[in-house]
Each structure stands twice: as C-alpha cells, then as structure tokens.
Tab-separated table of C-alpha atoms in Angstrom:
chain	number	residue	atom	x	y	z
A	1	UNK	CA	0.561	-9.388	6.983
A	2	UNK	CA	0.707	-7.493	10.278
A	3	UNK	CA	-2.019	-7.345	12.922
A	4	UNK	CA	-3.370	-4.180	11.291
A	5	UNK	CA	-5.136	-6.364	8.708
A	6	UNK	CA	-7.440	-7.644	11.437
A	7	UNK	CA	-9.001	-4.223	12.012
A	8	UNK	CA	-12.667	-4.141	10.994
A	9	UNK	CA	-13.330	-2.695	7.540
A	10	UNK	CA	-15.817	-0.147	8.887
A	11	UNK	CA	-13.235	1.481	11.174
A	12	UNK	CA	-11.121	4.359	9.918
A	13	UNK	CA	-7.481	3.433	9.997
A	14	UNK	CA	-4.848	5.845	11.206
A	15	UNK	CA	-2.223	7.152	8.773
A	16	UNK	CA	0.402	4.886	10.334
A	17	UNK	CA	-1.846	1.850	9.923
A	18	UNK	CA	-2.498	2.590	6.269
A	19	UNK	CA	1.209	3.025	5.606
A	20	UNK	CA	1.944	-0.191	7.484
A	21	UNK	CA	-0.472	-2.055	5.219
A	22	UNK	CA	1.307	-0.746	2.132
A	23	UNK	CA	4.915	-1.131	3.186
A	24	UNK	CA	6.897	-4.237	3.986
A	25	UNK	CA	6.841	-4.758	7.727
A	26	UNK	CA	9.314	-2.612	9.640
A	27	UNK	CA	10.611	-0.693	6.613
A	28	UNK	CA	8.873	2.679	6.967
A	29	UNK	CA	10.950	5.620	8.230
A	30	UNK	CA	9.143	8.969	8.788
A	31	UNK	CA	10.308	12.486	7.997
A	32	UNK	CA	9.116	15.795	9.508
A	33	UNK	CA	7.214	13.966	12.253
A	34	UNK	CA	7.689	16.848	14.712
A	35	UNK	CA	6.689	19.753	12.481
A	36	UNK	CA	3.798	21.912	13.748
A	37	UNK	CA	1.673	24.752	12.412
A	38	UNK	CA	2.422	28.095	14.116
A	39	UNK	CA	-1.033	29.335	13.118
A	40	UNK	CA	-2.981	26.893	15.304
A	41	UNK	CA	-1.693	27.805	18.732
A	42	UNK	CA	-2.864	25.335	21.369
A	43	UNK	CA	-4.509	23.157	18.727
A	44	UNK	CA	-1.204	22.527	16.946
A	45	UNK	CA	-0.051	18.917	16.885
A	46	UNK	CA	3.232	17.258	15.917
A	47	UNK	CA	3.123	16.188	12.287
A	48	UNK	CA	0.329	18.672	11.494
A	49	UNK	CA	-2.091	15.976	10.388
A	50	UNK	CA	0.050	14.067	7.906
A	51	UNK	CA	2.583	11.238	8.128
A	52	UNK	CA	5.234	10.974	5.423
A	53	UNK	CA	8.471	9.152	4.742
A	54	UNK	CA	10.120	6.282	2.910
A	55	UNK	CA	9.486	2.551	3.050
A	56	UNK	CA	9.694	-0.548	0.873
A	57	UNK	CA	7.123	-2.567	-1.092
A	58	UNK	CA	8.235	-6.067	-2.117
A	59	UNK	CA	11.736	-4.981	-1.221
A	60	UNK	CA	11.719	-1.917	-3.489
A	61	UNK	CA	11.885	1.629	-2.070
A	62	UNK	CA	8.765	3.799	-2.175
A	63	UNK	CA	7.874	7.286	-0.900
A	64	UNK	CA	4.570	7.468	0.944
A	65	UNK	CA	2.392	9.901	2.864
A	66	UNK	CA	-0.974	9.586	4.589
A	67	UNK	CA	-3.315	12.333	5.789
A	68	UNK	CA	-5.044	12.139	9.166
A	69	UNK	CA	-8.752	12.964	8.842
A	70	UNK	CA	-9.121	12.632	12.608
A	71	UNK	CA	-7.151	15.872	13.006
A	72	UNK	CA	-8.998	18.946	11.711
A	73	UNK	CA	-10.647	16.851	9.019
A	74	UNK	CA	-7.319	16.216	7.315
A	75	UNK	CA	-7.310	19.861	6.240
A	76	UNK	CA	-4.157	21.107	4.567
A	77	UNK	CA	-2.103	23.930	6.001
A	78	UNK	CA	1.336	25.194	5.042
A	79	UNK	CA	3.345	22.826	7.263
A	80	UNK	CA	1.120	19.890	6.288
A	81	UNK	CA	1.645	20.740	2.600
A	82	UNK	CA	5.387	21.059	3.028
A	83	UNK	CA	5.588	17.500	4.378
A	84	UNK	CA	3.757	16.127	1.329
A	85	UNK	CA	5.888	18.289	-0.950
A	86	UNK	CA	9.049	17.072	0.783
A	87	UNK	CA	8.049	13.414	0.362
A	88	UNK	CA	7.419	14.002	-3.334
A	89	UNK	CA	10.787	15.725	-3.710
A	90	UNK	CA	12.461	12.747	-2.060
A	91	UNK	CA	10.684	10.484	-4.551
A	92	UNK	CA	12.060	12.597	-7.387
A	93	UNK	CA	15.607	12.598	-5.982
A	94	UNK	CA	15.584	8.877	-5.172
A	95	UNK	CA	13.687	8.012	-8.414
A	96	UNK	CA	11.105	5.903	-6.619
A	97	UNK	CA	7.281	5.724	-6.812
A	98	UNK	CA	5.135	7.838	-4.501
A	99	UNK	CA	1.885	6.658	-2.910
A	100	UNK	CA	-0.446	9.091	-1.157
A	101	UNK	CA	-3.282	8.094	1.179
A	102	UNK	CA	-5.577	11.088	0.814
A	103	UNK	CA	-8.464	12.006	3.104
A	104	UNK	CA	-8.921	15.734	3.466
A	105	UNK	CA	-11.584	18.412	3.696
A	106	UNK	CA	-9.390	20.683	1.587
A	107	UNK	CA	-7.531	23.886	2.407
A	108	UNK	CA	-7.368	24.806	6.109
A	109	UNK	CA	-9.546	27.857	6.684
A	110	UNK	CA	-7.384	29.086	9.574
A	111	UNK	CA	-4.383	29.480	7.248
A	112	UNK	CA	-6.113	31.073	4.254
A	113	UNK	CA	-3.858	31.838	1.322
A	114	UNK	CA	-0.937	29.963	2.892
A	115	UNK	CA	-2.968	26.769	2.606
A	116	UNK	CA	-3.832	27.503	-1.015
A	117	UNK	CA	-0.155	28.134	-1.706
A	118	UNK	CA	0.607	24.739	-0.191
A	119	UNK	CA	-1.739	23.073	-2.647
A	120	UNK	CA	-0.085	24.977	-5.478
A	121	UNK	CA	3.318	23.543	-4.515
A	122	UNK	CA	1.880	20.032	-4.362
A	123	UNK	CA	0.163	20.353	-7.743
A	124	UNK	CA	3.346	21.620	-9.343
A	125	UNK	CA	5.315	18.732	-7.889
A	126	UNK	CA	2.679	16.277	-9.161
A	127	UNK	CA	3.237	17.657	-12.630
A	128	UNK	CA	7.034	17.601	-12.295
A	129	UNK	CA	6.860	13.920	-11.308
A	130	UNK	CA	4.588	12.961	-14.213
A	131	UNK	CA	6.442	10.554	-16.462
A	132	UNK	CA	9.384	10.526	-14.038
A	133	UNK	CA	8.185	8.190	-11.280
A	134	UNK	CA	4.833	6.405	-10.847
A	135	UNK	CA	2.292	8.222	-8.663
A	136	UNK	CA	-0.627	6.467	-6.971
A	137	UNK	CA	-3.383	8.169	-4.954
A	138	UNK	CA	-5.525	6.175	-2.520
A	139	UNK	CA	-8.773	7.855	-1.406
A	140	UNK	CA	-9.912	6.286	1.861
A	141	UNK	CA	-12.623	8.711	2.976
A	142	UNK	CA	-13.903	12.150	2.060
A	143	UNK	CA	-11.649	14.360	-0.062
A	144	UNK	CA	-12.730	17.798	-1.207
A	145	UNK	CA	-11.375	20.812	-3.048
A	146	UNK	CA	-7.618	20.602	-3.510
A	147	UNK	CA	-7.764	17.093	-2.106
A	148	UNK	CA	-9.238	16.067	-5.494
A	149	UNK	CA	-6.936	17.932	-7.857
A	150	UNK	CA	-3.762	16.241	-6.667
A	151	UNK	CA	-5.144	12.706	-7.209
A	152	UNK	CA	-6.353	13.731	-10.670
A	153	UNK	CA	-2.766	14.714	-11.514
A	154	UNK	CA	-1.358	11.315	-10.536
A	155	UNK	CA	-1.083	8.183	-12.675
A	156	UNK	CA	-3.624	6.071	-10.783
A	157	UNK	CA	-6.482	6.691	-8.350
A	158	UNK	CA	-7.792	3.993	-6.001
A	159	UNK	CA	-10.975	4.605	-3.990
A	160	UNK	CA	-12.534	2.587	-1.195
A	161	UNK	CA	-16.261	1.846	-1.375
A	162	UNK	CA	-17.066	4.375	1.356
A	163	UNK	CA	-14.914	7.150	-0.131
A	164	UNK	CA	-16.146	10.315	-1.845
A	165	UNK	CA	-14.367	13.126	-3.624
A	166	UNK	CA	-15.645	16.380	-5.069
A	167	UNK	CA	-14.451	19.910	-5.731
A	168	UNK	CA	-17.432	21.516	-3.968
A	169	UNK	CA	-19.274	19.892	-1.075
A	170	UNK	CA	-23.006	19.148	-0.770
A	171	UNK	CA	-23.643	22.214	1.412
A	172	UNK	CA	-22.268	24.677	-1.121
A	173	UNK	CA	-23.950	22.834	-3.991
A	174	UNK	CA	-27.288	23.225	-2.223
A	175	UNK	CA	-26.738	26.909	-1.502
A	176	UNK	CA	-25.499	27.823	-4.981
A	177	UNK	CA	-27.258	25.363	-7.264
A	178	UNK	CA	-30.295	24.381	-5.203
A	179	UNK	CA	-29.400	20.703	-5.514
A	180	UNK	CA	-29.922	18.577	-2.399
A	181	UNK	CA	-27.430	15.705	-2.672
A	182	UNK	CA	-25.423	13.531	-0.322
A	183	UNK	CA	-21.642	13.257	-0.479
A	184	UNK	CA	-21.876	9.854	-2.153
A	185	UNK	CA	-24.474	11.022	-4.663
A	186	UNK	CA	-22.204	13.930	-5.513
A	187	UNK	CA	-18.853	12.166	-5.690
A	188	UNK	CA	-18.998	8.613	-4.397
A	189	UNK	CA	-17.116	5.758	-5.980
A	190	UNK	CA	-20.151	4.787	-8.108
A	191	UNK	CA	-19.911	8.193	-9.767
A	192	UNK	CA	-16.174	8.222	-10.326
A	193	UNK	CA	-15.683	4.640	-11.477
A	194	UNK	CA	-18.095	5.403	-14.346
A	195	UNK	CA	-16.628	8.776	-15.341
A	196	UNK	CA	-12.996	7.662	-15.318
A	197	UNK	CA	-11.842	9.731	-12.315
A	198	UNK	CA	-10.987	6.597	-10.348
A	199	UNK	CA	-9.165	3.609	-11.796
A	200	UNK	CA	-9.786	1.000	-9.108
A	201	UNK	CA	-12.251	0.479	-6.264
A	202	UNK	CA	-11.484	-1.537	-3.141
A	203	UNK	CA	-13.835	-2.704	-0.430
A	204	UNK	CA	-11.870	-1.077	2.389
A	205	UNK	CA	-8.500	0.248	3.524
A	206	UNK	CA	-6.943	-3.213	3.517
A	207	UNK	CA	-8.057	-3.828	-0.055
A	208	UNK	CA	-6.909	-0.416	-1.251
A	209	UNK	CA	-3.406	-0.937	0.144
A	210	UNK	CA	-3.261	-4.343	-1.544
A	211	UNK	CA	-4.353	-2.763	-4.840
A	212	UNK	CA	-1.601	-0.162	-4.554
A	213	UNK	CA	0.930	-2.927	-3.924
A	214	UNK	CA	-0.375	-4.858	-6.944
A	215	UNK	CA	-0.138	-1.780	-9.164
A	216	UNK	CA	3.465	-1.237	-8.094
A	217	UNK	CA	4.293	-4.832	-9.017
A	218	UNK	CA	3.664	-3.989	-12.711
A	219	UNK	CA	5.554	-0.689	-12.681
A	220	UNK	CA	9.238	0.244	-12.785
A	221	UNK	CA	10.747	2.349	-10.037
A	222	UNK	CA	11.072	5.215	-12.488
A	223	UNK	CA	10.809	6.044	-16.176
A	224	UNK	CA	13.499	4.134	-18.035
A	225	UNK	CA	13.894	1.630	-15.200
A	226	UNK	CA	13.712	-2.126	-15.607
A	227	UNK	CA	10.283	-3.690	-15.217
A	228	UNK	CA	9.870	-6.120	-12.310
A	229	UNK	CA	9.871	-9.671	-13.674
A	230	UNK	CA	8.642	-12.694	-11.731
A	231	UNK	CA	8.351	-16.405	-12.444
A	232	UNK	CA	6.020	-17.260	-15.310
A	233	UNK	CA	2.633	-18.780	-14.462
A	234	UNK	CA	0.568	-20.854	-16.886
A	235	UNK	CA	-2.626	-19.172	-18.148
A	236	UNK	CA	-5.987	-20.117	-16.697
A	237	UNK	CA	-6.673	-22.296	-19.751
A	238	UNK	CA	-4.794	-23.163	-22.935
A	239	UNK	CA	-7.080	-22.200	-25.839
A	240	UNK	CA	-8.287	-18.572	-25.855
A	241	UNK	CA	-10.082	-19.240	-29.131
A	242	UNK	CA	-12.612	-21.392	-27.286
A	243	UNK	CA	-13.964	-18.209	-25.661
A	244	UNK	CA	-14.649	-16.498	-29.005
A	245	UNK	CA	-17.803	-17.426	-30.986
A	246	UNK	CA	-17.318	-17.943	-34.717
A	247	UNK	CA	-20.464	-15.919	-35.455
A	248	UNK	CA	-19.240	-12.308	-35.719
A	249	UNK	CA	-22.611	-11.069	-34.441
A	250	UNK	CA	-22.441	-13.060	-31.207
A	251	UNK	CA	-21.087	-11.253	-28.160
A	252	UNK	CA	-18.571	-12.608	-25.641
A	253	UNK	CA	-16.368	-11.371	-22.832
A	254	UNK	CA	-12.913	-10.527	-24.178
A	255	UNK	CA	-11.484	-10.855	-20.659
A	256	UNK	CA	-12.190	-14.594	-20.767
A	257	UNK	CA	-10.105	-14.932	-23.929
A	258	UNK	CA	-7.338	-12.830	-22.383
A	259	UNK	CA	-7.136	-15.182	-19.403
A	260	UNK	CA	-6.184	-17.915	-21.852
A	261	UNK	CA	-3.179	-15.844	-22.952
A	262	UNK	CA	-1.715	-13.967	-19.970
A	263	UNK	CA	-0.106	-15.473	-16.883
A	264	UNK	CA	-2.692	-16.982	-14.587
A	265	UNK	CA	-4.230	-14.532	-12.117
A	266	UNK	CA	-2.333	-11.553	-13.503
A	267	UNK	CA	-5.078	-9.613	-15.319
A	268	UNK	CA	-5.589	-6.347	-13.385
A	269	UNK	CA	-8.219	-4.274	-15.175
A	270	UNK	CA	-7.924	-0.490	-14.968
A	271	UNK	CA	-11.109	1.630	-14.989
A	272	UNK	CA	-13.337	-1.418	-15.619
A	273	UNK	CA	-16.640	0.502	-15.374
A	274	UNK	CA	-15.698	3.479	-17.522
A	275	UNK	CA	-16.072	3.186	-21.316
A	276	UNK	CA	-16.777	-0.529	-21.004
A	277	UNK	CA	-16.444	-1.272	-24.723
A	278	UNK	CA	-12.664	-1.110	-24.247
A	279	UNK	CA	-10.630	-3.155	-21.770
A	280	UNK	CA	-7.438	-1.648	-20.365
A	281	UNK	CA	-5.434	-3.813	-17.987
A	282	UNK	CA	-2.039	-4.740	-16.678
A	283	UNK	CA	-1.010	-8.370	-16.974
A	284	UNK	CA	2.062	-10.559	-17.308
A	285	UNK	CA	3.164	-12.753	-20.155
A	286	UNK	CA	5.999	-15.130	-19.272
A	287	UNK	CA	6.485	-13.157	-16.069
A	288	UNK	CA	6.934	-9.809	-17.879
A	289	UNK	CA	4.516	-6.909	-17.249
A	290	UNK	CA	2.493	-5.801	-20.270
A	291	UNK	CA	-0.266	-3.301	-20.846
A	292	UNK	CA	-3.330	-4.864	-22.462
A	293	UNK	CA	-5.794	-2.914	-24.607
A	294	UNK	CA	-8.700	-4.854	-26.073
A	295	UNK	CA	-12.069	-4.163	-27.633
A	296	UNK	CA	-14.869	-5.618	-25.508
A	297	UNK	CA	-17.647	-7.135	-27.683
A	298	UNK	CA	-19.735	-7.699	-24.566
A	299	UNK	CA	-20.505	-3.958	-24.494
A	300	UNK	CA	-21.800	-2.153	-27.587
A	301	UNK	CA	-20.200	-4.832	-29.748
A	302	UNK	CA	-16.724	-3.494	-28.989
A	303	UNK	CA	-17.164	-0.207	-30.869
A	304	UNK	CA	-14.868	2.720	-30.251
A	305	UNK	CA	-16.455	6.001	-29.163
A	306	UNK	CA	-15.433	9.274	-27.530
A	307	UNK	CA	-15.089	7.815	-24.021
A	308	UNK	CA	-13.282	4.610	-24.997
A	309	UNK	CA	-10.874	6.643	-27.144
A	310	UNK	CA	-10.013	8.813	-24.145
A	311	UNK	CA	-9.637	5.757	-21.936
A	312	UNK	CA	-7.385	4.008	-24.421
A	313	UNK	CA	-5.237	7.064	-25.083
A	314	UNK	CA	-4.661	7.693	-21.399
A	315	UNK	CA	-3.625	4.093	-20.824
A	316	UNK	CA	-1.308	3.993	-23.846
A	317	UNK	CA	0.380	7.200	-22.699
A	318	UNK	CA	0.854	5.852	-19.171
A	319	UNK	CA	2.386	2.615	-20.434
A	320	UNK	CA	4.655	4.535	-22.776
A	321	UNK	CA	5.872	6.792	-19.955
A	322	UNK	CA	7.028	3.828	-17.924
A	323	UNK	CA	8.270	1.514	-20.658
A	324	UNK	CA	5.500	-1.083	-20.412
A	325	UNK	CA	5.003	-3.042	-23.681
A	326	UNK	CA	1.525	-3.051	-25.211
A	327	UNK	CA	-0.485	-6.076	-26.311
A	328	UNK	CA	-3.492	-4.970	-28.363
A	329	UNK	CA	-6.416	-7.319	-29.076
A	330	UNK	CA	-8.828	-6.181	-31.766
A	331	UNK	CA	-12.446	-7.122	-32.336
A	332	UNK	CA	-14.362	-4.023	-33.365
A	333	UNK	CA	-16.892	-3.074	-36.047
A	334	UNK	CA	-15.626	0.509	-36.093
A	335	UNK	CA	-16.452	3.834	-34.472
A	336	UNK	CA	-19.902	4.539	-33.058
A	337	UNK	CA	-21.905	6.666	-35.550
A	338	UNK	CA	-24.562	9.268	-34.762
A	339	UNK	CA	-25.194	12.818	-33.662
A	340	UNK	CA	-24.461	12.152	-29.974
A	341	UNK	CA	-20.963	10.941	-30.753
A	342	UNK	CA	-20.228	13.784	-33.134
A	343	UNK	CA	-21.425	16.262	-30.513
A	344	UNK	CA	-19.234	14.521	-27.937
A	345	UNK	CA	-16.185	15.198	-30.096
A	346	UNK	CA	-15.505	11.636	-31.256
A	347	UNK	CA	-13.259	13.004	-34.026
A	348	UNK	CA	-11.038	14.794	-31.513
A	349	UNK	CA	-10.980	11.942	-29.011
A	350	UNK	CA	-10.460	9.296	-31.677
A	351	UNK	CA	-7.516	11.303	-32.978
A	352	UNK	CA	-6.108	11.358	-29.442
A	353	UNK	CA	-5.987	7.552	-29.426
A	354	UNK	CA	-4.391	7.539	-32.870
A	355	UNK	CA	-1.767	10.002	-31.645
A	356	UNK	CA	-1.082	7.993	-28.479
A	357	UNK	CA	-0.366	4.814	-30.430
A	358	UNK	CA	1.596	6.588	-33.166
A	359	UNK	CA	3.829	8.373	-30.639
A	360	UNK	CA	4.405	5.380	-28.362
A	361	UNK	CA	7.961	4.070	-28.332
A	362	UNK	CA	7.380	0.904	-26.306
A	363	UNK	CA	7.108	-2.494	-28.046
A	364	UNK	CA	3.597	-2.911	-29.486
A	365	UNK	CA	2.056	-6.127	-30.780
A	366	UNK	CA	-1.463	-6.349	-32.228
A	367	UNK	CA	-3.660	-9.433	-32.528
A	368	UNK	CA	-6.834	-9.221	-34.619
A	369	UNK	CA	-9.142	-11.683	-32.909
A	370	UNK	CA	-12.277	-11.557	-35.052
A	371	UNK	CA	-12.795	-8.306	-36.957
A	372	UNK	CA	-11.223	-4.911	-37.518
A	373	UNK	CA	-13.105	-2.497	-39.744
A	374	UNK	CA	-12.722	1.057	-40.951
A	375	UNK	CA	-11.083	3.796	-38.939
A	376	UNK	CA	-11.049	1.553	-35.871
A	377	UNK	CA	-8.807	-0.902	-37.747
A	378	UNK	CA	-6.246	1.865	-38.155
A	379	UNK	CA	-6.715	3.305	-34.677
A	380	UNK	CA	-6.269	0.018	-32.808
A	381	UNK	CA	-2.511	-0.076	-33.329
A	382	UNK	CA	-2.438	-1.193	-36.949
A	383	UNK	CA	0.870	-2.085	-38.555
A	384	UNK	CA	0.877	1.148	-40.561
A	385	UNK	CA	0.352	3.105	-37.342
A	386	UNK	CA	3.579	1.623	-35.991
A	387	UNK	CA	2.828	-1.778	-34.469
A	388	UNK	CA	6.046	-3.798	-34.243
A	389	UNK	CA	4.165	-6.965	-35.134
A	390	UNK	CA	0.616	-7.609	-36.300
A	391	UNK	CA	-0.991	-11.035	-35.996
A	392	UNK	CA	-4.486	-12.274	-36.835
A	393	UNK	CA	-6.411	-15.394	-35.936
A	394	UNK	CA	-7.791	-17.602	-38.724
A	395	UNK	CA	-11.207	-16.357	-39.803
A	396	UNK	CA	-10.528	-12.781	-38.714
A	397	UNK	CA	-11.663	-10.048	-41.089
A	398	UNK	CA	-9.900	-6.761	-41.815
A	399	UNK	CA	-11.207	-4.067	-44.116
A	400	UNK	CA	-13.071	-0.836	-44.677
A	401	UNK	CA	-16.355	-2.374	-43.513
A	402	UNK	CA	-18.101	-5.714	-43.140
A	403	UNK	CA	-19.091	-7.722	-46.188
A	404	UNK	CA	-22.851	-7.119	-45.922
A	405	UNK	CA	-22.748	-3.316	-45.787
A	406	UNK	CA	-19.933	-3.273	-48.352
A	407	UNK	CA	-21.959	-5.091	-51.012
A	408	UNK	CA	-24.932	-2.897	-50.151
A	409	UNK	CA	-22.855	0.062	-51.299
A	410	UNK	CA	-21.040	-1.586	-54.215
A	411	UNK	CA	-24.035	-3.445	-55.670
A	412	UNK	CA	-26.922	-1.188	-54.722
A	413	UNK	CA	-28.550	-1.157	-58.172
A	414	UNK	CA	-28.002	-4.854	-58.747
A	415	UNK	CA	-29.615	-5.707	-55.427
A	416	UNK	CA	-32.563	-3.387	-56.063
A	417	UNK	CA	-33.319	-5.160	-59.338
A	418	UNK	CA	-32.860	-8.726	-58.036
A	419	UNK	CA	-35.796	-11.117	-57.653
A	420	UNK	CA	-34.299	-12.369	-54.377
A	421	UNK	CA	-32.142	-9.516	-53.020
A	422	UNK	CA	-31.462	-11.308	-49.718
A	423	UNK	CA	-30.010	-14.380	-51.418
A	424	UNK	CA	-27.995	-12.246	-53.812
A	425	UNK	CA	-26.661	-10.080	-50.986
A	426	UNK	CA	-25.500	-13.192	-49.095
A	427	UNK	CA	-23.800	-14.556	-52.225
A	428	UNK	CA	-22.063	-11.286	-53.003
A	429	UNK	CA	-21.067	-10.788	-49.362
A	430	UNK	CA	-19.419	-14.223	-49.236
A	431	UNK	CA	-17.440	-13.481	-52.388
A	432	UNK	CA	-16.444	-10.019	-51.111
A	433	UNK	CA	-15.262	-11.405	-47.778
A	434	UNK	CA	-13.139	-14.079	-49.440
A	435	UNK	CA	-11.546	-11.585	-51.823
A	436	UNK	CA	-11.058	-8.577	-49.551
A	437	UNK	CA	-11.513	-9.275	-45.827
A	438	UNK	CA	-9.843	-12.535	-44.823
A	439	UNK	CA	-6.819	-12.605	-42.540
A	440	UNK	CA	-4.930	-14.583	-45.176
A	441	UNK	CA	-5.625	-11.809	-47.713
A	442	UNK	CA	-4.241	-9.214	-45.292
A	443	UNK	CA	-1.205	-11.405	-44.600
A	444	UNK	CA	-0.544	-11.860	-48.321
A	445	UNK	CA	-0.613	-8.084	-48.742
A	446	UNK	CA	1.704	-7.577	-45.748
A	447	UNK	CA	-0.778	-5.790	-43.499
A	448	UNK	CA	-0.585	-8.744	-41.100
A	449	UNK	CA	2.760	-10.380	-40.320
A	450	UNK	CA	1.397	-13.832	-39.553
A	451	UNK	CA	-1.906	-15.654	-39.233
A	452	UNK	CA	-1.582	-17.602	-35.973
A	453	UNK	CA	-3.713	-20.126	-34.145
A	454	UNK	CA	-5.369	-18.802	-30.973
A	455	UNK	CA	-3.595	-21.332	-28.763
A	456	UNK	CA	-0.249	-20.114	-30.157
A	457	UNK	CA	-0.898	-16.472	-29.229
A	458	UNK	CA	0.729	-16.598	-25.813
A	459	UNK	CA	3.911	-18.192	-27.154
A	460	UNK	CA	4.132	-15.666	-29.991
A	461	UNK	CA	3.663	-12.699	-27.667
A	462	UNK	CA	6.175	-14.067	-25.155
A	463	UNK	CA	8.679	-14.502	-27.994
A	464	UNK	CA	8.053	-11.008	-29.361
A	465	UNK	CA	8.275	-9.171	-26.050
A	466	UNK	CA	11.220	-11.297	-24.948
A	467	UNK	CA	13.143	-10.487	-28.112
A	468	UNK	CA	12.476	-6.780	-27.756
A	469	UNK	CA	13.377	-6.879	-24.064
A	470	UNK	CA	16.687	-8.587	-24.917
A	471	UNK	CA	17.327	-5.865	-27.512
A	472	UNK	CA	16.771	-3.203	-24.881
A	473	UNK	CA	19.100	-4.979	-22.443
A	474	UNK	CA	21.841	-5.054	-25.070
A	475	UNK	CA	21.428	-1.318	-25.648
A	476	UNK	CA	21.767	-0.661	-21.910
A	477	UNK	CA	24.964	-2.721	-21.757
A	478	UNK	CA	26.393	-0.878	-24.757
C-alpha cells in the first residue's frame, strides 16, 4: 500500500489519490490530461475536473476515472464528459472492467445543453457496457442529478459513510415540496443501503477502494472471460449444520452456516441492509468465485417478498451476465402474505425472480437446508426450474406447506369434532410430514438429487462446480 493510505479518513482525497488506492502501484496511465473546456475562459483547467486512464488491479487491466469535486464541484461539462466517455470506450475495446470514482454536483450550468448531452453519451455507454464488462461506481462525496443516474446504470455501487446522492438537492426540495432536509437525510448512505441503490458501504475513501478491488477479484475481465481462481482456503469451521437449529421455528443467521461452507474469509455480502430476508453474496469454494443466494431466517423467518424478489433477481442476472456459478441455500416458509405485499406487486416481483433463475445459463446448485414450502420452493432455484443439481440436508422438508397448516386444511372437520384437537393435529402433522415432506421422500421422487450431510456440503459443491468448470474449459479448447 502506498503512502496515500496514511491520509486521514476525514480528508477528501484527490482524484489521483483515489485512483492510486485502486490500482497497483505505478500502473496507472492517464488519457486526455490536457483537455480544457473552451466555455470557461480563465477558469478553465487542464483535465477539466476529471482524471481518466488505464491501470491494473492485481495485475489485471482496468479502466478508471475519478471526478475532482475541488474543481467547480465536480460539475460535468462537455470536455469532462468526453473524458469519461473515452475511458468507457477504451474499456469496451480492451474488454476490461471500468471503475468510476464519482463526486459531482451534476451538469455544469455554464455549459447548459452541452453538459446534458455529455451525460446522455455517458448513460448510453453505460448501457452499451452492461453485460459486456463489469462496471463499478464509487461515490466518495456528494453526487447529484446526472451524477446519480450513471451509477444506477452500473453493476455495483459503493458509497462511503459521508457520501450522499440524490436527483434533486435539498434546496430545490425545500422550494418545490416544502420539505426541509439535509443532504444525508435526503440521500445519505443510510437511505440508499436500505432501498437497494447502493450495494456496499465503506468507512472512507481507503475502504471504498479496497471494496472495489475485492469486487473485481470475484469478477472476470469481461463477459465470457475466465473467472479469477486463487488457492483454496479452508472454511471458518467444518460443520455448517451446527449453526442451524433443528426446531424449524427457531431463527438463526444463515451467514454463519455459509461460513462453514465457503472458503474462509471470502463471503462478501452485497446489499446487506436491503431486503434482509435474503442474503446475496460473492464467495469462493475451492478457490473458485461463486454467487451465493440464501434465505435468511434471522429476518422475517426467511420469507420471500417483493423487495427480496427484486434483490435476488438482480443478483442472479448479474452473476449470469459474467458467468459466475450460483449456490442457492433454501430455508423459507414461502412468500409473505397480506394486502401490503399484494399492493407492492409481489406477484410481479416474484415472477421476476422466477424468470431470472429460469433464464440463467450459469451452473446452479441448490441446497435445501431446513424447509422449502409452496411457491418459494419453486422460486428458489428448484430442480424443475432448471437447477443443475439439487441437494437437501437430512431433516429438511419440501412441500406445498408445512405439516401443521396442511392438516388444518385436509382434516378440518375431523379436528373440529375431536375431543383433543391439539393432540390430534400433532399426530396428523407428524404422519403428514413423514409421508409428504421429508427430504428422503423428495429424493425418492427425484425432486432432490441427493440427501447430503451438512459437513459434506462444501465437498459436494466444489465437486459440482469443478466438474462444470472442466466441461466449460473443454468446450473452449474445442
């Protein structure tokens, strides 16, 4: 790490310093460093408030640009926009990721429509790069107007704790809407990490650059490229089943179980504070990058709802774009019922997650950890939806609904007439579970490929993804 890392977290770093933190030392080469805006006269400066070029991260090429908020608030004019656009074009031509450090007050007033046209070119290039090369936006300060749309068009958004982003600033909001809010109340990281606009939050510029580097370590250089593989690391502990209570009503943190499966220290959760009943994360298994999607019983029992369906669909689509295999861990009672969810469009959003899984072409392996009921069983990458392999742990239950509510429907009259309806319900529920819900029943019917012990999950996943990776390598050779 260079001397830049020693700069205090509360000081704004220059564009060069931010780029230096991201790139391997001495590898960055700028482009268009002498360009100036003809509209600004004596206020014009070389570079026009943005630094762009090519560097390397962990030895791999990357395109990068960084805006300078110390110059005219990082506002975007035509020349400024053309530098960003040029960097993105180079990324497309070279087939390398692009990372943007964004801090801008929006379109430059002095340049009017020319500035707006510059944003239009950038937005179009963002869209052209989608699914072609990875795009990462790092928000290190205040970004407004067009400075928000471009990040929203990229694959990942990282914010620092002191950053804020919004389409319309507090002053205009007060004038038009009568709302008196601060920048952070309007669009601070606490807002955007809960609404899904930002994927990761870092303490400061140093942390945000490290997060961008970590993200790149899970991603290929371009769509169809080989994933970066590193040496395998043992998981944090050997038995993930120890983290899962046998009582299906008892909550737990799915992330703890995952750390007993993936390579130690490799679980990088994406959007951890948005739709918290679903975990989306990058990790490694036997040194190979994988995308992890898992129900989170710690929040709302792991149910799927409108927000978690959107979150899951977006992550599945991103992994599919860049050839990242998916490991899906299921422990869900179903979809959240009620008028609020129906009004929120849970049907539409749930269907989006179904579509994302069904259309995905990357290797997909599902593990039913404890329960998978109803429409959520199908939606969470069931075998019939296209999972390459489906495993279940002993004691897991799969079916239309849990045993207790099922017998309440099937034996309603019998229960109503019973002297001890509670005892009868328990007896009937036990019999129903044994006949219809057990993992062994699902395996016998072919809906599950194998019932596996929790401590064998890592080995099975490593074998599955390794076999499919070898198959892909053979295709490339042919």
